[in-house]
Structure formats: C-alpha cells, structure tokens
mmCIF file of C-alpha atoms in Angstrom:
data_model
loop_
_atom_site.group_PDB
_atom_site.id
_atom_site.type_symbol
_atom_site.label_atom_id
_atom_site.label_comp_id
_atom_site.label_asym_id
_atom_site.label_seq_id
_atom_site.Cartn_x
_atom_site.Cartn_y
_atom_site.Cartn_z
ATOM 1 C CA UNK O 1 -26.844 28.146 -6.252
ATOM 2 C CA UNK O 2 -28.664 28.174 -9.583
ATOM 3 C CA UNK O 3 -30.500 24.868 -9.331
ATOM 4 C CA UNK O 4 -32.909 25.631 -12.962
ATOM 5 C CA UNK O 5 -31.798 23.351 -15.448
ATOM 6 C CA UNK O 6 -30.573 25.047 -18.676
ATOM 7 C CA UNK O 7 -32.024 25.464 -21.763
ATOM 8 C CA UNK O 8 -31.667 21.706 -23.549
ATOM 9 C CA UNK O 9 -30.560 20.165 -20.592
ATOM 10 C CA UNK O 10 -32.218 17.301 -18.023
ATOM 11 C CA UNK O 11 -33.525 18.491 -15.136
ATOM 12 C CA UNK O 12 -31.618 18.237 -12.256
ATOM 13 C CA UNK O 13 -34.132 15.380 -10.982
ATOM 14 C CA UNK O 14 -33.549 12.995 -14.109
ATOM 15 C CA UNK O 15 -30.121 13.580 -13.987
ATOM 16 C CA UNK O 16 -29.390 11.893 -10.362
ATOM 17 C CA UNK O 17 -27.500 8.818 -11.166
ATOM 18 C CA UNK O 18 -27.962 7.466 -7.183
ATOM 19 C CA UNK O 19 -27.619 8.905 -3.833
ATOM 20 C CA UNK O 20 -25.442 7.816 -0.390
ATOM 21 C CA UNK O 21 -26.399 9.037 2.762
ATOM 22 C CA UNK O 22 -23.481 10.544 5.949
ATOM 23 C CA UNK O 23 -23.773 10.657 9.283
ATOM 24 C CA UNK O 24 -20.672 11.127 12.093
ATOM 25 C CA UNK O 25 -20.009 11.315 15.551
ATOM 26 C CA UNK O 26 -23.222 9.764 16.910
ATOM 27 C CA UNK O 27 -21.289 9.075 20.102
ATOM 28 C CA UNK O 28 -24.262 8.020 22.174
ATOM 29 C CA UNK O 29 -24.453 7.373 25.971
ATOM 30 C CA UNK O 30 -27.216 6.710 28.340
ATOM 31 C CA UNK O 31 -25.735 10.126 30.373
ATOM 32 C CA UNK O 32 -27.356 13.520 30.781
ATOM 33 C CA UNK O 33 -25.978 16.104 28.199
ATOM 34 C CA UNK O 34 -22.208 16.887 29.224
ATOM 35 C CA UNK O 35 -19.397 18.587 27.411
ATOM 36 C CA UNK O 36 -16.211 18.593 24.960
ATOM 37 C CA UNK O 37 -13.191 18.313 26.837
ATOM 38 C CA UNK O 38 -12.337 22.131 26.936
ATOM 39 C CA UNK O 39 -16.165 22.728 28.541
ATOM 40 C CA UNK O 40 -17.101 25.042 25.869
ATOM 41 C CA UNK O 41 -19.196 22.937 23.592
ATOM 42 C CA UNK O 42 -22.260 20.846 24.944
ATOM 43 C CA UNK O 43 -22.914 16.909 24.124
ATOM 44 C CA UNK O 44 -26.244 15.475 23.874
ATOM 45 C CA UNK O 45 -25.397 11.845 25.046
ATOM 46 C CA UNK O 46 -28.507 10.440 25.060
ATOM 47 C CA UNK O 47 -30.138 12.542 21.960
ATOM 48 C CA UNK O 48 -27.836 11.391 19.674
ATOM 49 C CA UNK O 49 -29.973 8.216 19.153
ATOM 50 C CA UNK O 50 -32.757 10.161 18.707
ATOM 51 C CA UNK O 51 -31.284 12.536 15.848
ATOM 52 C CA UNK O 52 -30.001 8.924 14.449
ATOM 53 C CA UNK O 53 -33.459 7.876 14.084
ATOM 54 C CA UNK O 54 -34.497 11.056 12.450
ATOM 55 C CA UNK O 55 -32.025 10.387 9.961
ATOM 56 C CA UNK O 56 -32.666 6.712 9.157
ATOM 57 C CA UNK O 57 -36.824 7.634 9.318
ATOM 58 C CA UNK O 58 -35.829 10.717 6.454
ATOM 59 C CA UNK O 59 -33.306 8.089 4.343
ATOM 60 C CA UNK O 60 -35.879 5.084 4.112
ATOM 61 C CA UNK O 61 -38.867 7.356 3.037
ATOM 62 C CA UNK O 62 -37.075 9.094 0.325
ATOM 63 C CA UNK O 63 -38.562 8.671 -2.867
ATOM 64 C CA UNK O 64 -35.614 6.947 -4.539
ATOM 65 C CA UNK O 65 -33.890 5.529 -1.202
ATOM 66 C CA UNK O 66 -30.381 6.254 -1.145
ATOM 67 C CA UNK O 67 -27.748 3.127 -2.078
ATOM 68 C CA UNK O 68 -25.851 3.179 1.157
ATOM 69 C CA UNK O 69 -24.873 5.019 3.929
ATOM 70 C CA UNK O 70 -21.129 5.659 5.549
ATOM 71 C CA UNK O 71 -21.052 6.248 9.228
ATOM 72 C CA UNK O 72 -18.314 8.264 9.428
ATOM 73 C CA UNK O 73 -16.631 6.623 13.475
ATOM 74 C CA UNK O 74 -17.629 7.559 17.024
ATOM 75 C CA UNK O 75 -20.989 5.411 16.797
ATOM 76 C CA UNK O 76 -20.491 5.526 20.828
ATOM 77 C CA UNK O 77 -19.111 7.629 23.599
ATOM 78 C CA UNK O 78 -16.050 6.281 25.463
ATOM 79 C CA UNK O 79 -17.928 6.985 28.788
ATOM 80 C CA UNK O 80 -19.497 3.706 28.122
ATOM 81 C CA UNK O 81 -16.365 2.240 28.694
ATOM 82 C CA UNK O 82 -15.922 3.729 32.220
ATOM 83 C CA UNK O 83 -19.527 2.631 33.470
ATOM 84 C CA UNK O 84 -19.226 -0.649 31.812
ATOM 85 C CA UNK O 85 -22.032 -0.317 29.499
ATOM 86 C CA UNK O 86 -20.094 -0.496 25.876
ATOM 87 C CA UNK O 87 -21.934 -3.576 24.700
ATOM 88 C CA UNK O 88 -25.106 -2.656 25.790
ATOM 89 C CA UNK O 89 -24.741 1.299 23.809
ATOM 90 C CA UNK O 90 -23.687 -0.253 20.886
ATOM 91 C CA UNK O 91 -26.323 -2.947 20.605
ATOM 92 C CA UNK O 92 -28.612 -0.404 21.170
ATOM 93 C CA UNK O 93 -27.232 1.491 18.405
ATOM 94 C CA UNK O 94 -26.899 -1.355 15.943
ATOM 95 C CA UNK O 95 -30.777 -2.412 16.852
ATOM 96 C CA UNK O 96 -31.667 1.249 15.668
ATOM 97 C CA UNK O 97 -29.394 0.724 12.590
ATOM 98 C CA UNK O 98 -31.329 -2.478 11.817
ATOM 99 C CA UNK O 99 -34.424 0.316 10.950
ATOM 100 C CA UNK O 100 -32.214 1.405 8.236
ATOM 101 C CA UNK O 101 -33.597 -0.204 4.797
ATOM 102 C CA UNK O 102 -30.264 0.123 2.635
ATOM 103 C CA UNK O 103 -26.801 -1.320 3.707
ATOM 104 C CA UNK O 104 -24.728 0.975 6.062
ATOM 105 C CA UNK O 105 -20.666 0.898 6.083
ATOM 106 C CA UNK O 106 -19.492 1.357 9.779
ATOM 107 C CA UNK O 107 -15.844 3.481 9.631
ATOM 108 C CA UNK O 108 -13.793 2.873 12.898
ATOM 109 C CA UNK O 109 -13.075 6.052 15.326
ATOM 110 C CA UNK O 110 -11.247 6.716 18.380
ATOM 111 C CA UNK O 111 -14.046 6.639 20.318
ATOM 112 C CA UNK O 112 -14.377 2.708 19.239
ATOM 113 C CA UNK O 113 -10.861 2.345 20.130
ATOM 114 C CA UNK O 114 -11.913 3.597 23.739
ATOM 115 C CA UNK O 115 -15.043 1.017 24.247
ATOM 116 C CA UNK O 116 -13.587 -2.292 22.379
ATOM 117 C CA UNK O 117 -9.752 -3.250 21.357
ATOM 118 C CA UNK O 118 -9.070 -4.224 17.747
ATOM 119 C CA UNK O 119 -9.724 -8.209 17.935
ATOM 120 C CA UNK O 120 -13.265 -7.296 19.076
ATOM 121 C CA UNK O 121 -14.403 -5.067 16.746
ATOM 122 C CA UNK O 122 -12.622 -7.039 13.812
ATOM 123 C CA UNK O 123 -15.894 -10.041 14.843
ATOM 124 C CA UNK O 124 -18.313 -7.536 15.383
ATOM 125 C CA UNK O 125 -21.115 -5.846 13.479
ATOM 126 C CA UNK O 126 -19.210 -2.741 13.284
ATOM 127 C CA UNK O 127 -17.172 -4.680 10.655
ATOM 128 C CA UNK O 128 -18.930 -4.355 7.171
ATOM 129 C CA UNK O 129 -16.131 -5.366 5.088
ATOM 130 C CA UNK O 130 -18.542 -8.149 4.042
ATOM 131 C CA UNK O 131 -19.899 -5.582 2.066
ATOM 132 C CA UNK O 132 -16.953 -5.114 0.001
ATOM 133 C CA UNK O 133 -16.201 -5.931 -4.019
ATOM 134 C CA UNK O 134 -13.612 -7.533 -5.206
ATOM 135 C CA UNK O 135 -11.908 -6.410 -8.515
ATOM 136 C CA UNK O 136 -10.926 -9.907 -10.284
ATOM 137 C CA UNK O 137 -7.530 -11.249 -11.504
ATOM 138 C CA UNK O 138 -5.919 -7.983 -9.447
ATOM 139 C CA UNK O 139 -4.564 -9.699 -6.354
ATOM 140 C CA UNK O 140 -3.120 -5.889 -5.049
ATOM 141 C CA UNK O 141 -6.355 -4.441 -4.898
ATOM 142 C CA UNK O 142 -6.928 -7.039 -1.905
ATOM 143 C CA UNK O 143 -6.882 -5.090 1.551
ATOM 144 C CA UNK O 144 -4.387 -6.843 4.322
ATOM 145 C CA UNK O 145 -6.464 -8.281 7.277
ATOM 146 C CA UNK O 146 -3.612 -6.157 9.296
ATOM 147 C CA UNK O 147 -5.977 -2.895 8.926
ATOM 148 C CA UNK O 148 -9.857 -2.383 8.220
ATOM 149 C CA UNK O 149 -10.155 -0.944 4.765
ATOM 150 C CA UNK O 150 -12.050 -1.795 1.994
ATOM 151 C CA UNK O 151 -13.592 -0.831 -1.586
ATOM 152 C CA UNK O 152 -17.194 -1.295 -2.773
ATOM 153 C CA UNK O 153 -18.719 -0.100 -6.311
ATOM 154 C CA UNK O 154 -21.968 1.678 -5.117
ATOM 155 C CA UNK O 155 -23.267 1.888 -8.783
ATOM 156 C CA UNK O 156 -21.277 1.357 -12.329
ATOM 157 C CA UNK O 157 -17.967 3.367 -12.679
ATOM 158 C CA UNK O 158 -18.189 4.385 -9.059
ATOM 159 C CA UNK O 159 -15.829 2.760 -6.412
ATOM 160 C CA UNK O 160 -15.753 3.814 -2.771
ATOM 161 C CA UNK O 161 -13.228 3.771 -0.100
ATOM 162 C CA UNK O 162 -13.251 3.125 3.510
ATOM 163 C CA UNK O 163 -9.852 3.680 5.184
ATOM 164 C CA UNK O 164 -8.606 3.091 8.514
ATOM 165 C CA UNK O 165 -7.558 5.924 10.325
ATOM 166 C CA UNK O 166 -5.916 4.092 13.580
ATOM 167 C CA UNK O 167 -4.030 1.298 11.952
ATOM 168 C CA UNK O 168 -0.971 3.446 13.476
ATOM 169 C CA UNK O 169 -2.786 4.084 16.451
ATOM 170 C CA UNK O 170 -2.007 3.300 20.534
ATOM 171 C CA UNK O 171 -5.295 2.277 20.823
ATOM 172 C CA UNK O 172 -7.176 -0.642 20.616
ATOM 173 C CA UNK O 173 -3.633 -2.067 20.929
ATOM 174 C CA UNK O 174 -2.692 -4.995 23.299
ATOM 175 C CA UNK O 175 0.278 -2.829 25.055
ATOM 176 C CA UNK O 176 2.784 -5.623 24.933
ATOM 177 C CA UNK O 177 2.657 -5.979 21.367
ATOM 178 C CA UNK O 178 5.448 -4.600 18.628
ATOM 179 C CA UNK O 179 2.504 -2.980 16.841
ATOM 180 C CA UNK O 180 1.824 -1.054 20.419
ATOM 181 C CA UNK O 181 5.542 -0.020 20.853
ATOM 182 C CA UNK O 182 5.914 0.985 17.076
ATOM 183 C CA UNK O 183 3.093 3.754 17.163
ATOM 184 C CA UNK O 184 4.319 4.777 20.757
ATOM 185 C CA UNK O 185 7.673 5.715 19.765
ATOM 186 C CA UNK O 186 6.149 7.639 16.772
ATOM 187 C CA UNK O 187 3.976 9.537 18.536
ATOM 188 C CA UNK O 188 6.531 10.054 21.366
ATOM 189 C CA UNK O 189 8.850 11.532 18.828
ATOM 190 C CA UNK O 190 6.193 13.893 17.739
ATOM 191 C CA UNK O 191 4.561 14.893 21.471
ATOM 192 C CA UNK O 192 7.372 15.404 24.466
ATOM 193 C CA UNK O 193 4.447 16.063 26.752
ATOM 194 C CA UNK O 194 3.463 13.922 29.450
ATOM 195 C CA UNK O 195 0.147 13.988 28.830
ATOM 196 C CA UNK O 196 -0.640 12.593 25.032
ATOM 197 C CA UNK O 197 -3.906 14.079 24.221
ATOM 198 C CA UNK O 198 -2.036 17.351 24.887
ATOM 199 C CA UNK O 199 -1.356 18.920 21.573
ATOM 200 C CA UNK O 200 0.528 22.212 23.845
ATOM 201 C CA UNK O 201 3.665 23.035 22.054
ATOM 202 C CA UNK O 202 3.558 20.845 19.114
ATOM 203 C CA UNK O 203 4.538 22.112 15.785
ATOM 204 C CA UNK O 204 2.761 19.187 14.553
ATOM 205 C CA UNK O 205 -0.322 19.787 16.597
ATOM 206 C CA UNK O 206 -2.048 16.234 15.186
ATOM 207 C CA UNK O 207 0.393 14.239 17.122
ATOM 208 C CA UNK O 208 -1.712 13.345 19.509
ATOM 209 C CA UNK O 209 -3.141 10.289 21.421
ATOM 210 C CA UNK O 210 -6.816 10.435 19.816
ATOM 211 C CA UNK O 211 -5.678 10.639 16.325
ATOM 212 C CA UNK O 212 -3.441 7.895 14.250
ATOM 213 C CA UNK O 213 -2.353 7.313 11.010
ATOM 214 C CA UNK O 214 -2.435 5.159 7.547
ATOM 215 C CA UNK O 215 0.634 2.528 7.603
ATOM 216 C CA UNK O 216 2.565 2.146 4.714
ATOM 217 C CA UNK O 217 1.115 -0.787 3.569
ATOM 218 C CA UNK O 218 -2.288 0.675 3.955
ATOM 219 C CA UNK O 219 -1.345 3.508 1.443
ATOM 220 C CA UNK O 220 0.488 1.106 -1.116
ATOM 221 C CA UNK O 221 -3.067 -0.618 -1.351
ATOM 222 C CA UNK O 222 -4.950 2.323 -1.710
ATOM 223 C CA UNK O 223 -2.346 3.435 -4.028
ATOM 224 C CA UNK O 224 -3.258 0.433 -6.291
ATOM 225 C CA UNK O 225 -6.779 0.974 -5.788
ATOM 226 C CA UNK O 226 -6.177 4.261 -7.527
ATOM 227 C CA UNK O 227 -4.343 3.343 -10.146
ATOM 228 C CA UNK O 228 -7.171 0.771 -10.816
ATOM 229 C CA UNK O 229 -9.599 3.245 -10.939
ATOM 230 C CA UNK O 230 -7.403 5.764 -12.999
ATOM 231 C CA UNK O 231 -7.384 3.169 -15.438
ATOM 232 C CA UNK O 232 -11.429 2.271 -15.743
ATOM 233 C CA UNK O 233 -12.105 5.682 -15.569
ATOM 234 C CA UNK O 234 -13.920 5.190 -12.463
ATOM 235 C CA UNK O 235 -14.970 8.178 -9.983
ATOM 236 C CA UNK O 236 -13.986 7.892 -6.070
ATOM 237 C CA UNK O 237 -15.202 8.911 -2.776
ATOM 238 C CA UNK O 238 -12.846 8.159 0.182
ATOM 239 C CA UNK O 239 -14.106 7.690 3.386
ATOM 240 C CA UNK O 240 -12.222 7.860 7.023
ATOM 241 C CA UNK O 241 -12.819 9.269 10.579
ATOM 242 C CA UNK O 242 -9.740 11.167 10.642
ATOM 243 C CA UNK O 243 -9.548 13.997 7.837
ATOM 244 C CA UNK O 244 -6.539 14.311 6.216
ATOM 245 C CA UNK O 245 -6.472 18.451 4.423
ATOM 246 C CA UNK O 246 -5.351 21.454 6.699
ATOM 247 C CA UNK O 247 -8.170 23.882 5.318
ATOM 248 C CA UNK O 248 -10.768 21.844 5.981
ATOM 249 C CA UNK O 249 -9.883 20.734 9.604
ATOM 250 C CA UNK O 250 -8.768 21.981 12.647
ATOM 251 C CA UNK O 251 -5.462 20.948 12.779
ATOM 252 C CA UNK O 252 -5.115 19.031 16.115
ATOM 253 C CA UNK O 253 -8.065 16.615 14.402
ATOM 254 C CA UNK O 254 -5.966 15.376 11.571
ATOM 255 C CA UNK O 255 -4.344 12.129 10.777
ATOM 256 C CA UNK O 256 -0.310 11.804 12.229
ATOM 257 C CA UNK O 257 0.559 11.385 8.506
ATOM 258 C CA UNK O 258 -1.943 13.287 6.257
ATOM 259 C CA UNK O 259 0.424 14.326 4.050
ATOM 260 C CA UNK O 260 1.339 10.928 3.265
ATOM 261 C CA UNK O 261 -2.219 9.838 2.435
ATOM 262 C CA UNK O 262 -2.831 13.214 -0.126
ATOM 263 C CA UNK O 263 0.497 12.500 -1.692
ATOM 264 C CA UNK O 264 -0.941 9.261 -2.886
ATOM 265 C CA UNK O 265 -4.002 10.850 -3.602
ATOM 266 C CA UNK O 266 -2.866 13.711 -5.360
ATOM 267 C CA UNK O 267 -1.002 11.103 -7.734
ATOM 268 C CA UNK O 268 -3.877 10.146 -9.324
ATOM 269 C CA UNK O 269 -7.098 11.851 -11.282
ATOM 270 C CA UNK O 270 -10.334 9.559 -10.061
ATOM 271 C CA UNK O 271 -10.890 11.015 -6.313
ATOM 272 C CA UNK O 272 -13.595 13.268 -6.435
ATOM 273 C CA UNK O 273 -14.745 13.750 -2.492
ATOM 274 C CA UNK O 274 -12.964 12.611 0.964
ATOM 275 C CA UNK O 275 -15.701 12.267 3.502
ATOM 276 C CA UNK O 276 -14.625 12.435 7.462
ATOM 277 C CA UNK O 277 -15.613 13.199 10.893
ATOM 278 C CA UNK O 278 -14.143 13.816 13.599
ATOM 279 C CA UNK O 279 -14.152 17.660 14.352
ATOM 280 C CA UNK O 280 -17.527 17.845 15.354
ATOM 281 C CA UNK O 281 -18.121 20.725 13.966
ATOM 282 C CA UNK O 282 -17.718 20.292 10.532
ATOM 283 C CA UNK O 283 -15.005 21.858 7.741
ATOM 284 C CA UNK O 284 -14.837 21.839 4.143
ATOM 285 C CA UNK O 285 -12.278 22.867 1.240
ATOM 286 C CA UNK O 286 -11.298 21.732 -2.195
ATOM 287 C CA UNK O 287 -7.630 21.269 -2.165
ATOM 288 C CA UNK O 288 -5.202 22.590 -5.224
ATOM 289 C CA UNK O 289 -5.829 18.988 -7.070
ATOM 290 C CA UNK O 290 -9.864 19.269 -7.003
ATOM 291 C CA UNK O 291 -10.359 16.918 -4.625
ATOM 292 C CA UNK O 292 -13.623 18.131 -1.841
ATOM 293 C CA UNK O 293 -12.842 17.556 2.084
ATOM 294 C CA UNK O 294 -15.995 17.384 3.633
ATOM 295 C CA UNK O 295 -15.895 17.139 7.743
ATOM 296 C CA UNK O 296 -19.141 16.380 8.387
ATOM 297 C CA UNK O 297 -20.660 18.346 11.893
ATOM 298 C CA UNK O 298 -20.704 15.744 14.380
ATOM 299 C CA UNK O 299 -24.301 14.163 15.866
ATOM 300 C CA UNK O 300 -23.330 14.266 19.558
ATOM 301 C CA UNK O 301 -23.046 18.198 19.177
ATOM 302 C CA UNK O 302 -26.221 18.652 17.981
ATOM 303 C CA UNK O 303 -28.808 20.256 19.330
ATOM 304 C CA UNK O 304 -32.273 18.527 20.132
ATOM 305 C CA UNK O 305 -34.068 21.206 17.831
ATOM 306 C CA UNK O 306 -31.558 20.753 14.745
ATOM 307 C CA UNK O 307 -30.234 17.142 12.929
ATOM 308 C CA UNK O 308 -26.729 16.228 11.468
ATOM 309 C CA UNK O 309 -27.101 14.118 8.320
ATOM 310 C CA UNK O 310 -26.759 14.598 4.934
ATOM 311 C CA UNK O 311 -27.634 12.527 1.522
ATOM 312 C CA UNK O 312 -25.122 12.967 -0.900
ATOM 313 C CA UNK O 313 -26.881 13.178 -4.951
ATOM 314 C CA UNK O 314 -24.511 12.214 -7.336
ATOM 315 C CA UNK O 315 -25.174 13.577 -11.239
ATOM 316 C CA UNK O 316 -22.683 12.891 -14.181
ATOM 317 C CA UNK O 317 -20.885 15.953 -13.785
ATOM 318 C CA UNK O 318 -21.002 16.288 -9.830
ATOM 319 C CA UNK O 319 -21.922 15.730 -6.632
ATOM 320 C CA UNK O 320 -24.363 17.613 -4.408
ATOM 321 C CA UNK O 321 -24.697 17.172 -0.408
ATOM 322 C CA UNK O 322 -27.956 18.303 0.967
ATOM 323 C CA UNK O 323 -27.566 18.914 4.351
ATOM 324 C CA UNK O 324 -30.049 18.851 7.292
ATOM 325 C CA UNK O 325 -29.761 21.026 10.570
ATOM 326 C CA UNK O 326 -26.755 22.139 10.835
ATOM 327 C CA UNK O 327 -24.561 20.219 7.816
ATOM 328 C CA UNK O 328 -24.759 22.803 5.351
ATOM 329 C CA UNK O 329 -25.449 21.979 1.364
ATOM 330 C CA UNK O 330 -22.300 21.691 -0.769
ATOM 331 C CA UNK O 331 -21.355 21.133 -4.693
ATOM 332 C CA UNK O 332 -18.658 18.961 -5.685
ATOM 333 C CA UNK O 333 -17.818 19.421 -9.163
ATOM 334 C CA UNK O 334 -15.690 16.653 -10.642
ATOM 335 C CA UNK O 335 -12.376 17.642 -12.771
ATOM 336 C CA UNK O 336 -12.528 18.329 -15.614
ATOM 337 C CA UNK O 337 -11.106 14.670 -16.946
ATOM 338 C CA UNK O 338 -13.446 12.718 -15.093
ATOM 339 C CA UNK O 339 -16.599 14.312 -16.234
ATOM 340 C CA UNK O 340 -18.866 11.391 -17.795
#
C-alpha cells in the first residue's frame, strides 16, 4: 500500500474528511473461556469486555476522535440467558459503553434475540434509532416501527444505514403470533431437518435458525433511501449483523434472502461499503458492482494478547479501515461516479 502522497497532492492526513469506528461480536459472559459450537474455535467470555475497553480507551484518545461507532450485533452471549444473568451482562456492557466519548449505533444480532424478545429490546438502550435523521418533505424515507432500521448523515453528503437482519427471524418472536408462523414456514421450506441450526444437506446452507432475513417492506424503504441518495449524490455505508455477499462470508452465516437485499443494492450507484459481523472470523470482497463487504473478525474470538476493532478514515476518493489485532487494514475505493 503506497501511503506517500503524490506529487501536488494533500497528504493523506489533511485529506481525512472524518472517521467511524467497528467493533462485532463482543458476546460477553461472566463464564470461563469456552468454545464455538463445532469445539474447534475458543471464546473468551469474560475478555471480551476487556478488549471492548481497549477499543473505546484507543477511539476517545485519538487525535481527531472518530464521529461514531457501529456495533456490529452479539453485544452478549446467549449463555446469559440460560443462567439468568442477561440484564445484568448487558448493563455491564452498556456502563462500559458509557466510557465511549462519541455516539455509538447498537445493530441487533442473534445473540440479542437469544437474551431479550423484540418488545424488550425495542425500550432498551440497545435501541439508538434516536440517533437517526430525518430527510424532510420525503415521507418514504421513514423506517416502519415493524423492523429496527434507520439512516443517519455522519458528516455532509454521507448517509449511513443500519438494517435489521432478523425482521424475518423465529426469534425474539412471541410463538403464537402470525409474524412467528410466517418466518417458520419459510425457513421450514428451506431446512427439512429436525434440528434448525443444522445447515446438513441444504442447498441453501443460510437457511438456518440463527440467521433471518430483510422483509419486503424493509427493502422497499431502503430502496427509497437509495434512490434518495442517488439523487443528492450522497455516499453510503450499510450496516447489519448478517452479511449479505457469498465471497465475503461463509455461506451458512448469510442472510435467508441476501440476494434480495444486493438486488436492491446493486440498483443503485451511492453504496460504497456494507459493514457486518457475524462470522467471527472475518471476510471481505468487492462484489462485480464496487460495492466492499467487510465481515469484521468477531471480539469473543479474540485472543487476550490481540484486539478486534477497527476505525474506518474516510478521504474524498475512499475509504481506509485500519485494523487492530487481528482485523486486517483494507482500501475501499469509491466508483468511479461517486468520487467527490
């Protein structure tokens, strides 16, 4: 990476226009280190709130501190639920969060889904769509309360996305509801097996109980967001737990109907990045369209010698993550139309 600035340009320094900080997966438990489900990766429960201070002690001493930061789901471990202890982890959490000197946007996981149901975490901190902007006189740009999404402009002819991942989703869901028995018969359709985190068989591995998917009237919103965006020549970073691009993911990780949500995407020219989580250990690609899939390497699979962060710099003609520990540095270029 040639980082010198060339001959009659700024340096790279002068050129930042503002900076967002990532972080995913913290999935913290008061439990001695365990592992993934298949026993071959280890989780440091109780570190991850350690490495989470790290990252908000690097963000808030930066020289120029960064504008935001998106938490990319899995803030805690589902074992909470089982010993009972889900308030008491994410308090915890939040309390270290309140450290944290620039506003942070919470995105919702599966791991959420396991600790608290919908209603709860709809009146909860973990809802920042407080945080959001409006765009005036364009009533369609106005997310439904029926899933947690949102927009926010970060800095001038920016606009960021948050999108829920699990508003087709079995959990969270009170079981006797329509909602409930809508996403169960999709993902029964999909997965024949009796266990539903089981992706065995499927030829559409991502099927499965811990993932979910973007309704339709989640994507007709984000379509107008788009088009609003297209039109105000605005650059976009989407957020979500779930990613939503084959090459950048493992393919049991990703969203029921990905395809759906990069059609939409792929209609339009402003998205320059789609940040998620998720795989835990990280992905990235740049699909046919331009647009960079970043899977950020998850916290809770971190070792107590490395980190998982990263603070995203964002220059006129591109974006530049700077990774710590193991979330390696990337460059997002924009397309060639959306260059300021």
């Amino acid at each position: 990476m040639d980082d010198k600035p060339k001959p009659g340009t700024l340096s790279e320094n002068s050129e930042v226009l503002f900076s967002f900080g990532v972080i995913a997966d913290i999935q913290y438990a008061d439990l001695e280190d365990g592992y993934n489900f298949q026993g071959n990766r280890r989780r440091y429960y109780r570190h991850s709130l350690l490495h989470l201070r790290g990252a908000i002690e690097h963000w808030n001493t930066e020289g120029r501190p960064p504008r935001c930061v998106l938490q990319l789901g899995d803030i805690i471990d589902g074992y909470n639920a089982q010993y009972k202890v889900s308030e008491k982890s994410l308090e915890l959490v939040m309390n270290t969060f309140q450290m944290l000197k620039v506003p942070v946007h919470h995105t919702w996981g599966n791991h959420e889904f396991y600790n608290f149901s919908r209603n709860y975490l709809t009146n909860s901190k973990l809802n920042t769509k407080f945080l959001e902007d409006q765009i005036v006189h364009d009533p369609k740009t106005v997310p439904s309360e029926d899933y947690y999404a949102y927009h926010f402009v970060p800095f001038p002819q920016f606009r960021f996305i948050l999108l829920d991942a699990y508003d087709l989703s079995v959990l969270g869901v009170d079981q006797s509801s329509p909602k409930y028995q809508q996403c169960l018969k999709i993902l029964r359709e999909h997965n024949p097996n009796s266990e539903l985190n089981s992706p065995q068989g499927l030829s559409e591995p991502q099927f499965v109980q811990f993932n979910g998917g973007f309704s339709q009237d989640q994507l007709n919103w984000l379509n107008e967001v788009l088009t609003f965006s297209d039109t105000n020549q605005e650059k976009v970073v989407i957020v979500s737990h779930l990613p939503i691009y084959p090459e950048a993911s493992d393919s049991v990780c990703l969203a029921w109907n990905y395809r759906d949500a990069l059609a939409v995407i792929w209609s339009h020219k402003c998205v320059v990045c789609f940040f998620a989580g998720h795989t835990h250990d990280g992905g990235y690609s740049e699909d046919p369209f331009g647009v960079h899939h970043i899977n950020l390497e998850g916290v809770i699979e971190t070792a107590p010698d490395s980190q998982a962060f990263g603070t995203v710099y964002v220059y006129p003609d591109k974006m530049v993550l700077k990774g710590r520990g193991r979330v390696p540095d990337r460059i997002m270029n924009y397309k060639r139309e959306i260059q300021l």
